[in-house]
Coordinates of C-alpha atoms in Angstrom, one line a residue:
X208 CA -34.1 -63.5 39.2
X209 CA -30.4 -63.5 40.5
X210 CA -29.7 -61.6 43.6
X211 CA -26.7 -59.5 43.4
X212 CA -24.8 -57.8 45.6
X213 CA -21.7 -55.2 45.3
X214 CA -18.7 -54.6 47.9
X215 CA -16.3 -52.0 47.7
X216 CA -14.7 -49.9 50.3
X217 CA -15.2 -46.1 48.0
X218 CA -18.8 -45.6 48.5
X219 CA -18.7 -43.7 45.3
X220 CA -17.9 -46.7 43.3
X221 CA -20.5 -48.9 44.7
X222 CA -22.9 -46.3 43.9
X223 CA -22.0 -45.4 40.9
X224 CA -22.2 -49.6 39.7
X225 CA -25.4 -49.7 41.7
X226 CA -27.0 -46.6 39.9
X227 CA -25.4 -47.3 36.2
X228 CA -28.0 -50.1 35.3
X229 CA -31.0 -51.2 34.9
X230 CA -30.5 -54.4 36.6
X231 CA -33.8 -56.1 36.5
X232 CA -33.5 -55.7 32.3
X233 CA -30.7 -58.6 33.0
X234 CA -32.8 -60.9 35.4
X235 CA -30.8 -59.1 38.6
X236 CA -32.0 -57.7 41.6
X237 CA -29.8 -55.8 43.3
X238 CA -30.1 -56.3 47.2
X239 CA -27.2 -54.3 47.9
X240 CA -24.3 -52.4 48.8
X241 CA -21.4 -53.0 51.9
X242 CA -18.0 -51.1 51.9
X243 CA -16.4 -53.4 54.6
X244 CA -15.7 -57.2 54.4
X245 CA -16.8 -57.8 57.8
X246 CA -20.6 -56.2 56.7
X247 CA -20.8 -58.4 53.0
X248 CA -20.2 -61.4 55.0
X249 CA -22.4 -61.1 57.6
X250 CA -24.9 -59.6 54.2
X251 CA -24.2 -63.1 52.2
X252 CA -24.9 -65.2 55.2
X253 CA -28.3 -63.7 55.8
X254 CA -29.3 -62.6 52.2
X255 CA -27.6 -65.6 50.6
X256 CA -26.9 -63.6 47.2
X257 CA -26.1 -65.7 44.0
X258 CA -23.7 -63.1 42.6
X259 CA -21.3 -61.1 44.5
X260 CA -19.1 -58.3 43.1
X261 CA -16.4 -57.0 45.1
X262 CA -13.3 -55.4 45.7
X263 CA -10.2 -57.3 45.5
X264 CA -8.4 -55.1 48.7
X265 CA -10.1 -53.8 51.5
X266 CA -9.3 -53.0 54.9
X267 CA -10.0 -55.5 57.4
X268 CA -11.5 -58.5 55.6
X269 CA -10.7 -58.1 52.1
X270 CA -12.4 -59.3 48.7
X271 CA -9.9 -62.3 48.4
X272 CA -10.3 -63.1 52.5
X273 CA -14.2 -62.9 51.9
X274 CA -14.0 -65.0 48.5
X275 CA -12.0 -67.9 50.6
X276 CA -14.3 -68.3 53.4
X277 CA -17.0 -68.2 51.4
X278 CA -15.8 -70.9 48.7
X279 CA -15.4 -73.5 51.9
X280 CA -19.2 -73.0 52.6
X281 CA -21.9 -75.0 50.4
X282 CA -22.9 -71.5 49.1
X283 CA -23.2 -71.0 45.2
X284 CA -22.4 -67.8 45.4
X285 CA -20.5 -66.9 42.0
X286 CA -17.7 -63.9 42.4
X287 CA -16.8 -61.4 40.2
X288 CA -13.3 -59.3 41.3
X289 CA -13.2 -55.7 41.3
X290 CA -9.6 -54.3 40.7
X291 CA -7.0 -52.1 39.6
X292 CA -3.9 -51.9 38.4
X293 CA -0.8 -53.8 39.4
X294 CA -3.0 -56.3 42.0
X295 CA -3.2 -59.0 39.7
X296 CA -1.4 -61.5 42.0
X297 CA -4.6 -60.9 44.3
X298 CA -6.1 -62.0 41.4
X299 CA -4.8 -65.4 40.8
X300 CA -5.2 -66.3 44.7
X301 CA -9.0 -66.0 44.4
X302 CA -9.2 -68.0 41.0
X303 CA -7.6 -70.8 42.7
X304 CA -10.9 -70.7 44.5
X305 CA -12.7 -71.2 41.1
X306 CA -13.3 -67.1 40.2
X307 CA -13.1 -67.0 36.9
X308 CA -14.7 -62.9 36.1
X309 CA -12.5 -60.1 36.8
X310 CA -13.1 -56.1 35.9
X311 CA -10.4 -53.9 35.9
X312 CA -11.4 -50.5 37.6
X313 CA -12.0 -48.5 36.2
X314 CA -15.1 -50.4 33.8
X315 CA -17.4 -49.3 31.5
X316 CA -21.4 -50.2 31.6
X317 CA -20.8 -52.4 28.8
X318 CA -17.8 -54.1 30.1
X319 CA -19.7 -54.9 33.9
X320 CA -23.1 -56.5 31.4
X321 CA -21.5 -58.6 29.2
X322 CA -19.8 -59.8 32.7
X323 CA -22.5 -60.3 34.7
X324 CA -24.3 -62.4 31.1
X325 CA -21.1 -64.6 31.8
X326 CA -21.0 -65.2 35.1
X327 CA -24.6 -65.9 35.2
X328 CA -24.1 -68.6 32.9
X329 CA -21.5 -70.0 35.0
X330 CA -24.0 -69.9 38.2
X331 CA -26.9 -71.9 36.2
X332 CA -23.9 -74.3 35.6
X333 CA -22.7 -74.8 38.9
X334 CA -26.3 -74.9 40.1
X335 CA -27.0 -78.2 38.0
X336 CA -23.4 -79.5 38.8
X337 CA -24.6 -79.7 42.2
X338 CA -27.7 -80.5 42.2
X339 CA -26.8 -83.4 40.1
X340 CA -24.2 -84.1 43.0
X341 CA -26.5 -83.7 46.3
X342 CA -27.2 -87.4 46.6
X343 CA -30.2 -88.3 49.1
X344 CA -30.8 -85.3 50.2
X345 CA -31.0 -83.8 46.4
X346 CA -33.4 -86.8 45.5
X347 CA -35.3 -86.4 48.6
X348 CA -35.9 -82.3 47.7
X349 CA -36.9 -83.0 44.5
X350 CA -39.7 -85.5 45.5
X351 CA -40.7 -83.0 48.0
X352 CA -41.1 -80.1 45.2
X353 CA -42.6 -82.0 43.3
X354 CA -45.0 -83.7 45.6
X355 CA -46.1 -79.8 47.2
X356 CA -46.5 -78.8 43.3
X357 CA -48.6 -80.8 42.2
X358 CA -51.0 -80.8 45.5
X359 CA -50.7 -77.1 45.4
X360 CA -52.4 -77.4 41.3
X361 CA -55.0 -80.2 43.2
X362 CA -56.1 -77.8 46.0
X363 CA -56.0 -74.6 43.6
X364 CA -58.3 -75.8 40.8
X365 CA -60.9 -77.1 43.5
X366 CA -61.1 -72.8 45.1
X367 CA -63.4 -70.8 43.8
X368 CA -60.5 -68.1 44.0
X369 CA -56.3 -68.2 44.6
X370 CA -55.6 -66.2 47.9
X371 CA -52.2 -65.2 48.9
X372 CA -52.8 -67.1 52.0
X373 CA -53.4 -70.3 49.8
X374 CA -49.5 -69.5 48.7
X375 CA -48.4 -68.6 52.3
X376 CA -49.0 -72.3 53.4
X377 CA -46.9 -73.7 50.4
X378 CA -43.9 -71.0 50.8
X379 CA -42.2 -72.4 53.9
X380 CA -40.8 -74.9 51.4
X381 CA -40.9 -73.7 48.2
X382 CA -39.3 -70.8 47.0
X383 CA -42.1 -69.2 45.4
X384 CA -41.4 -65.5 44.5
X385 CA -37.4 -65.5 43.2
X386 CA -36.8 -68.1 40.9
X387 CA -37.8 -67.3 37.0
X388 CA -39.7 -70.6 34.8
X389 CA -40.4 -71.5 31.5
X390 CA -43.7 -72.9 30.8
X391 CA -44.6 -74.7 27.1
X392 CA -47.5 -76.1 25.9
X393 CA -47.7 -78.6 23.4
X394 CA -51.5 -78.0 21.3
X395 CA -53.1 -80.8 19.7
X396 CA -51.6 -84.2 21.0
X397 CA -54.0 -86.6 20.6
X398 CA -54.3 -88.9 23.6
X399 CA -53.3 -91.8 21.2
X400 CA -49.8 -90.0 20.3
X401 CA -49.6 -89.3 24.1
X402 CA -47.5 -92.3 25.0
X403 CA -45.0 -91.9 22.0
X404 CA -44.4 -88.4 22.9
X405 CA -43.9 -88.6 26.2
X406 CA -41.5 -91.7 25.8
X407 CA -39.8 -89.4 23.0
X408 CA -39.6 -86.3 24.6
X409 CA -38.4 -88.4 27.7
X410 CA -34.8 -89.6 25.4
X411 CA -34.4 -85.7 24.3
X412 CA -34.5 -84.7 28.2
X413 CA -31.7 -87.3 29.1
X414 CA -29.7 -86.1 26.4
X415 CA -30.6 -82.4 26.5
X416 CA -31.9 -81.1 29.7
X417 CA -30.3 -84.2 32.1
X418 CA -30.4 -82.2 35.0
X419 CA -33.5 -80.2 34.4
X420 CA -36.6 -81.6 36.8
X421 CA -39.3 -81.2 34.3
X422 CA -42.9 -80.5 35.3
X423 CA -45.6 -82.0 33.1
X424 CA -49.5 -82.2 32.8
X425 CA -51.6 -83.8 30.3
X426 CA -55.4 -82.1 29.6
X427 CA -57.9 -82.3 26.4
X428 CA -55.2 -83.0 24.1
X429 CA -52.5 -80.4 25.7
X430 CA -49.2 -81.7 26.7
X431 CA -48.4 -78.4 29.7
X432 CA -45.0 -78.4 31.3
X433 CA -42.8 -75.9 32.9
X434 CA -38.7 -76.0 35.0
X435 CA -36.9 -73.7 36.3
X436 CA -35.4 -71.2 33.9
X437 CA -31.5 -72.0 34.2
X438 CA -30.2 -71.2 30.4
X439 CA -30.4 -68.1 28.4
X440 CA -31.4 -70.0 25.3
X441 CA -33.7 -73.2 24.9
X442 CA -33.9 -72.7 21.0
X443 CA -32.8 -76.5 20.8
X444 CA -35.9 -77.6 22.9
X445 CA -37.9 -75.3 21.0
X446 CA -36.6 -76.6 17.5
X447 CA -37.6 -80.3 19.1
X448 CA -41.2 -79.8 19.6
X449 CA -41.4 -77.1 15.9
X450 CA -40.7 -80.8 13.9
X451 CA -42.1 -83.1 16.1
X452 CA -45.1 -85.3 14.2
X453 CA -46.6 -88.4 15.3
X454 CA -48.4 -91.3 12.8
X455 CA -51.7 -90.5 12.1
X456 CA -52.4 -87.1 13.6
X457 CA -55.2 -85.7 12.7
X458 CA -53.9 -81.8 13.5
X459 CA -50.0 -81.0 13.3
X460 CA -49.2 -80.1 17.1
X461 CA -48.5 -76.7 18.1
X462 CA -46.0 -75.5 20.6
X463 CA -45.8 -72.7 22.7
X464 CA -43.4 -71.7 25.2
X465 CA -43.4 -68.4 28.0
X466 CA -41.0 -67.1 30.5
X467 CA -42.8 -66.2 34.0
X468 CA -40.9 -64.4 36.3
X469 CA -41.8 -67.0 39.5
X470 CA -43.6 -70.1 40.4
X471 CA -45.9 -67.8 41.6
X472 CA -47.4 -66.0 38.8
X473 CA -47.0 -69.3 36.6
X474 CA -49.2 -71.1 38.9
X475 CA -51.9 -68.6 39.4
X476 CA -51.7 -68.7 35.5
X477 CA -52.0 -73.0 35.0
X478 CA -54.9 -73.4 38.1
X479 CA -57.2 -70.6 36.3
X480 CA -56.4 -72.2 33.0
X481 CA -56.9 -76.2 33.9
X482 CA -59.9 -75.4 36.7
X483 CA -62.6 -76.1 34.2
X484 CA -61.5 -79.4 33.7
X485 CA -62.8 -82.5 35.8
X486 CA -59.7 -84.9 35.0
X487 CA -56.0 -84.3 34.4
X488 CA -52.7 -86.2 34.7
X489 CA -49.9 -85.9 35.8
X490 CA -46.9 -86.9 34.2
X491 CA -44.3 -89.4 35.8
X492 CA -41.5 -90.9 34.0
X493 CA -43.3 -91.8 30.8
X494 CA -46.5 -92.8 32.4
X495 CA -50.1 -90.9 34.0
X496 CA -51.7 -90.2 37.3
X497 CA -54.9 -89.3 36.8
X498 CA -56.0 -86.0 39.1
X499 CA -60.0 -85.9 39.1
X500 CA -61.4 -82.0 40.0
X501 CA -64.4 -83.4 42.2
X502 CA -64.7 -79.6 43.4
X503 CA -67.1 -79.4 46.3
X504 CA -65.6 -82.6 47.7
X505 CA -62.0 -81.1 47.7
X506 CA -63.1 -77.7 48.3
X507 CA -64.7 -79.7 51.7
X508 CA -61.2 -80.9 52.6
X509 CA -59.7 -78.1 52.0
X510 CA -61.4 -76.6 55.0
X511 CA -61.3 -79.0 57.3
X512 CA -57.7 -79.7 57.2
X513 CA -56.9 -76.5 58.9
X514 CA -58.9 -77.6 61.8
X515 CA -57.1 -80.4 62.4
X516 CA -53.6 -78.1 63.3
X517 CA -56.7 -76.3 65.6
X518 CA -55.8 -75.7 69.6
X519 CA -59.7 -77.0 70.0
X520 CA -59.7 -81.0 70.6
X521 CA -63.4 -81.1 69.6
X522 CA -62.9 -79.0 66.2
X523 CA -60.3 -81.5 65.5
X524 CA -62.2 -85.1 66.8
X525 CA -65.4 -83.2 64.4
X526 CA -62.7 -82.9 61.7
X527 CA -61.5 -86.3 62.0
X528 CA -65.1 -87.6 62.2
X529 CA -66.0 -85.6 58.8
X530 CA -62.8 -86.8 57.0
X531 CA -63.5 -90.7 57.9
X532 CA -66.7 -90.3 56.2
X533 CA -65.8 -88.6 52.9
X534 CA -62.6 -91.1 52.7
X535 CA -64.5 -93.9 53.2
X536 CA -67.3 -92.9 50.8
X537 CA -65.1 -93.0 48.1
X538 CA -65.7 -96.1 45.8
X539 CA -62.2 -94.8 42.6
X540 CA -58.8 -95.9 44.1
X541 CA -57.4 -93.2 42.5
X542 CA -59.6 -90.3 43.6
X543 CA -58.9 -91.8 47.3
X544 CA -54.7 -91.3 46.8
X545 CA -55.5 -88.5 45.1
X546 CA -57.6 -87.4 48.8
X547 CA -55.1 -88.5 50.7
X548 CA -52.3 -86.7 49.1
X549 CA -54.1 -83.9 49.9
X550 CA -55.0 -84.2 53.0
X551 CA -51.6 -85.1 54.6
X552 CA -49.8 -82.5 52.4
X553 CA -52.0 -79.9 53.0
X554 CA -52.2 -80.5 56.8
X555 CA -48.2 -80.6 56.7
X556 CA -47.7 -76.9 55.3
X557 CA -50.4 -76.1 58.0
X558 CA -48.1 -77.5 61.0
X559 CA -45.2 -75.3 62.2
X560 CA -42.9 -78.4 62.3
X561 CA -40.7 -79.3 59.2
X562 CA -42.3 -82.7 58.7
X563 CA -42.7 -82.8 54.9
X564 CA -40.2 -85.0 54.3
X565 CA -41.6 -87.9 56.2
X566 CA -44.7 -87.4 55.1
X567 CA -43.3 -88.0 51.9
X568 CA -42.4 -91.3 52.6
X569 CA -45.3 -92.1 54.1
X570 CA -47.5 -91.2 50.5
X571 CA -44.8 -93.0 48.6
X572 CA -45.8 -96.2 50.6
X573 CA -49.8 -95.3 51.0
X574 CA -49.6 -95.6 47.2
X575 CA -48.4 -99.4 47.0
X576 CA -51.3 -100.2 49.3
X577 CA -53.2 -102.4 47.3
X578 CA -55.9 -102.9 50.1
X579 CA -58.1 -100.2 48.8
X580 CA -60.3 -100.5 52.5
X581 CA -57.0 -100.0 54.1
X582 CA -56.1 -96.6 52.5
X583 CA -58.5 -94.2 54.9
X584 CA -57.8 -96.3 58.1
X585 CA -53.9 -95.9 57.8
X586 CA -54.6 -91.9 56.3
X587 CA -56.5 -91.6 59.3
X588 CA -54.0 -93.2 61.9
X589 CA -51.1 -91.3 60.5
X590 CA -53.1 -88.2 61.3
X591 CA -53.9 -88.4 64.2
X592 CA -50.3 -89.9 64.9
X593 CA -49.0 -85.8 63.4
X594 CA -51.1 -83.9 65.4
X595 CA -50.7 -85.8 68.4
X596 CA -46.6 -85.5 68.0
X597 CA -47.0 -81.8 67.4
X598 CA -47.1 -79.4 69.8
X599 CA -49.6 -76.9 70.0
X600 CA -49.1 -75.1 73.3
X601 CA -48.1 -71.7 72.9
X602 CA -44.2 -71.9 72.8
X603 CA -41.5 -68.4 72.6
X604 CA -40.5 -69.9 69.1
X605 CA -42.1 -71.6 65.9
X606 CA -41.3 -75.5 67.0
X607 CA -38.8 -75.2 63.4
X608 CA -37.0 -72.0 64.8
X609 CA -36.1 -73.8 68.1
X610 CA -35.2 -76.9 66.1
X611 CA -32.8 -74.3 64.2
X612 CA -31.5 -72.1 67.1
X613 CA -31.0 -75.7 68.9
X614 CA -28.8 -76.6 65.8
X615 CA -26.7 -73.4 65.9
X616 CA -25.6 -73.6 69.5
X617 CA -24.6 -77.2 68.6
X618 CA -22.6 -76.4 65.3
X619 CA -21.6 -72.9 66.2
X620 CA -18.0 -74.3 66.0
X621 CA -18.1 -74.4 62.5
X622 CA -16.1 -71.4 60.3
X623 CA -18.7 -72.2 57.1
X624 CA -21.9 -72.6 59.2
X625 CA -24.9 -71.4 56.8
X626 CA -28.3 -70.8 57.3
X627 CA -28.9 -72.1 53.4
X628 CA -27.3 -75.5 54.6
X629 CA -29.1 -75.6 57.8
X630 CA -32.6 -74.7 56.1
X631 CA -31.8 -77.1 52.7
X632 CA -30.4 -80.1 54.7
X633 CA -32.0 -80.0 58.3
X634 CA -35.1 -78.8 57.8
X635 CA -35.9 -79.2 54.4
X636 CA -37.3 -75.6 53.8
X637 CA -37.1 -72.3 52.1
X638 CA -34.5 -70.8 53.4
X639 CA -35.6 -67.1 52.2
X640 CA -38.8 -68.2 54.4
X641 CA -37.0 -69.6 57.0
X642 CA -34.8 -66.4 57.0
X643 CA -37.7 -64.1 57.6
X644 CA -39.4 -66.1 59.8
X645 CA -36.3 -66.4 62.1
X646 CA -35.5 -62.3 61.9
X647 CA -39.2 -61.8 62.9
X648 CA -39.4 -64.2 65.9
X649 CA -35.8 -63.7 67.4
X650 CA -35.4 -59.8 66.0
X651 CA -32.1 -60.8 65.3
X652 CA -30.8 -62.2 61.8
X653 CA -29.5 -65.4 61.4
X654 CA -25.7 -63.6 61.3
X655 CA -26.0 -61.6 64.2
X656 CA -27.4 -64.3 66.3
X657 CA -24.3 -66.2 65.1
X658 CA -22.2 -63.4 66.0
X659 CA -23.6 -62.9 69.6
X660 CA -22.9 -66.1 70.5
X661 CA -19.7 -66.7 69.2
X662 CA -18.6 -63.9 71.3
X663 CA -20.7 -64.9 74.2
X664 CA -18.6 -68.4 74.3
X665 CA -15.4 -66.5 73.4
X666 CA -15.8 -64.6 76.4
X667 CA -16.6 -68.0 78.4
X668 CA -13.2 -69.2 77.2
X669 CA -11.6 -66.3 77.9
X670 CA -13.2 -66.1 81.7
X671 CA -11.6 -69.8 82.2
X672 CA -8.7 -69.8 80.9
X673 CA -7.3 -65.7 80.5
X674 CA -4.1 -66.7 78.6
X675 CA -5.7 -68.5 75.6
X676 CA -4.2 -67.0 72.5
X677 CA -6.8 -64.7 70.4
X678 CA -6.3 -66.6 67.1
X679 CA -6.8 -69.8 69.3
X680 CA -9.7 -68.5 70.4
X681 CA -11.4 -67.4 67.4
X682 CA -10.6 -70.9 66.0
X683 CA -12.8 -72.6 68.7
X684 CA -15.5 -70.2 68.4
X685 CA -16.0 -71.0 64.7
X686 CA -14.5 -67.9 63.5
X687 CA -11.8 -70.0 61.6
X688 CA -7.7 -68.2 61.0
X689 CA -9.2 -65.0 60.8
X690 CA -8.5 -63.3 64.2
X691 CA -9.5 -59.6 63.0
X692 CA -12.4 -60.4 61.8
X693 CA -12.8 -62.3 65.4
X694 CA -11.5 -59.2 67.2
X695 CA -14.2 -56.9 64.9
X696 CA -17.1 -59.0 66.0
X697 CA -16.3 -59.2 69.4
X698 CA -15.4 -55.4 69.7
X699 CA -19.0 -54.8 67.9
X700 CA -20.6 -57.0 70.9
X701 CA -18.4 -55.9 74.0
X702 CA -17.1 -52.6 72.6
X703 CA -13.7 -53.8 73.4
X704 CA -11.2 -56.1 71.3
X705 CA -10.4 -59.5 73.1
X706 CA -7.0 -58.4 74.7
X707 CA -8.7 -55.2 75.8
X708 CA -11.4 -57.7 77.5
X709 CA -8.9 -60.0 79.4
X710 CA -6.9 -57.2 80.4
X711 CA -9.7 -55.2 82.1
X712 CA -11.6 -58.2 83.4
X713 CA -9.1 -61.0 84.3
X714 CA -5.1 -59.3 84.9
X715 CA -4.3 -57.5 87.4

């Protein structure tokens, strides 16, 4: 579900689009309404909304001022100008920023849908332009998805019961609650057509769905796989798997395909519906990784990998103890990986640090290991390697909120500083999580902290030097060419504008 949110100075008219539709009917929840410039900024930094709809002239920062700093921030936030007549130059400025939807005030309900259809269609677009783009960092996320994914469907099948703690752990990286799927099942593949349909349906997502990351598990004869929901339409994926036939098939196959509204509700759905079997695989590339549902063994993990992230050295050296056994008891290679992916994932989503993304590495090479007796010794090692490196003392912060706030006094300089960039490419987590978690422990949101200290070292500068030109100022302060919204900020901190502040402080 998109988040949307509307600007406009008249109160009345931000109402009035707020209050005219049903916005969940179209996939939209509304998160919002600002009348000032200075407010929707400081609301897109910390909410991060997908669409914003706003007025082209404002007082203060206006709609085109807020679409140009936004467009220079790695944001995907898609715009849609509010306007009326005779400002249609303001107009053309912000589609040189890539704008393309524009409503003429005043706009009817059906005029304001058939917008928000199209510029919803544009955002899914942009999002797999850039994800195709991301590089490293792209690939790396993706691993990491999919790696907490599928150990999320290993741990859940092996409880007797899904809790939302068991989804707590998981949600510091994975947006679990906003983002729509579609799930499909494929009824009736034999294990023999397996191969050939995988290698098939493999060709139709390069050429289809090329930037689509595609989920997929095989069970009894069931082909199950689910992705992000980024199109309006999949009636050509639907039409593939409607005449797809294989050689010798005893049954025709049947397809099946659902919309859920989150990851959330689809996996809750998939581990109640796959718990009953003892082996699955999952799909990667064109080949299997067989996932074996040994419940009481995994269920047995499963609690003593919370121990480990204990403050008690001997619940965690009993731990250890009680993990060396089971690992080493363990006679399929496979089953072992399959332990030990569950182990260190599970014990990373337990550990306040953002270490995921090494310990991604570190399964990638675990699973070249041909030494089968070498697997629990170097599962063990890296353990106890984790838990000694993290810190367990009480601390005033989360270890990853100081590792953000650290961050932010070191970058504060820059005018398109985001927390979505800092949470997506630094620490490799949710950023709706990481956005909570940040509000909760500082009691400040990620924008206002920003704000207080960009005023705090404007007002350093200021004490050194007096004379330093306000725009200049707001420049060095990361506020970029835009000295009234510098001088708003810093009245809103000081309750004075900056020349007001040197002239009662530092002139004569």
């Amino acid at each position: 579900m998109l988040k949307l949110l509307i600007v406009d100075d008249e109160e009345m008219i931000c109402q009035a689009i707020a209050n005219i539709i049903d916005w969940e009917k179209y996939d939209i929840r509304l998160i919002g309404t600002c009348t000032d410039g200075v407010d929707a900024y400081h609301t897109i930094l910390d909410e991060c909304p997908d669409i914003v709809m706003t007025d082209i002239r404002m007082p203060g920062i206006s709609g085109l001022e807020l679409i140009e700093r936004i467009s220079r921030t790695d944001l995907n936030t898609q715009f849609i100008i509010l306007s009326g007549y005779g400002e249609f130059d303001y107009a053309k400025r912000a589609m040189k920023c890539g704008v393309r939807h524009y409503l003429l005030k005043p706009c009817t309900e059906e005029q304001i849908i058939d917008c928000i259809q199209d510029v919803t269609r544009d955002y899914y677009q942009a999002v797999s332009e850039r994800d195709s783009e991301k590089g490293p960092n792209g690939a790396l996320l993706k691993d990491l998805h999919k790696t907490l994914i599928q150990n999320m469907i290993r741990e859940g099948v092996s409880l007797i019961s899904l809790s939302d703690s068991f989804f707590e752990s998981y949600e510091h990286y994975l947006d679990l609650t906003n983002v729509p799927y579609q799930f499909c099942c494929v009824y009736y593949l034999e294990e023999k057509n397996l191969d050939l349909c995988l290698k098939e349906f493999h060709t139709f997502r390069q050429e289809s769905m090329p930037d689509t990351e595609v989920y997929l598990i095989y069970i009894k004869n069931i082909l199950l796989f689910f992705f992000t929901n980024g199109e309006s339409s999949y009636e050509e994926l639907d039409a593939y798997f409607q005449s797809v036939s294989f050689p010798g098939e005893t049954v025709s196959v049947d397809y099946q395909r659902q919309k859920y509204p989150d990851l959330k509700s689809l996996l809750t759905m998939l581990i109640k519906r796959i718990k009953r079997y003892d082996i699955m695989y999952f799909i990667e590339g064109t080949g299997k990784v067989p996932t074996f549902n040994y419940g009481q063994i995994v269920e047995k993990i499963n609690h003593l990998v919370p121990l480990l992230s204990a403050g008690n050295s001997e619940e965690r050296e009993s731990s250890l103890r009680e993990l060396k056994s089971i690992l080493t008891s363990v006679s399929n290679k496979d089953f072992l990986l399959q332990l030990a992916d569950n182990i260190i994932i599970s014990l990373g989503t337990h550990l306040p640090s953002g270490i995921l993304p090494e310990i991604t590495d570190f399964l990638y090479n675990l699973h070249k290991e041909e030494n089968m007796a070498q697997i629990p010794v170097l599962v063990l090692d890296y353990i106890q390697k984790v838990i000694s490196v993290s810190s367990f003392s009480s601390r005033q912060y989360s270890p990853f909120i100081t590792k953000l706030i650290d961050y932010i006094q070191e970058h504060y300089k820059n005018p398109d500083l985001t927390l979505k960039w800092i949470s997506e490419n630094y620490l490799y987590m949710n950023v709706s999580y990481v956005s909570r978690c940040f509000t909760k422990e500082t009691g400040e949101k990620f924008s206002g902290f920003l704000m207080n200290l960009r005023v705090q070292k404007a007002k350093e500068i200021l004490a050194s030097s007096g004379g330093e030109k306000i725009q200049d100022v707001a420049e060095l302060v990361g506020c970029g060419n835009t000295p009234y919204y510098f001088s708003k900020i810093f009245k809103k901190c000081t309750g004075l504008t900056p020349s007001a502040y040197v002239k009662k402080n530092f002139r004569p």
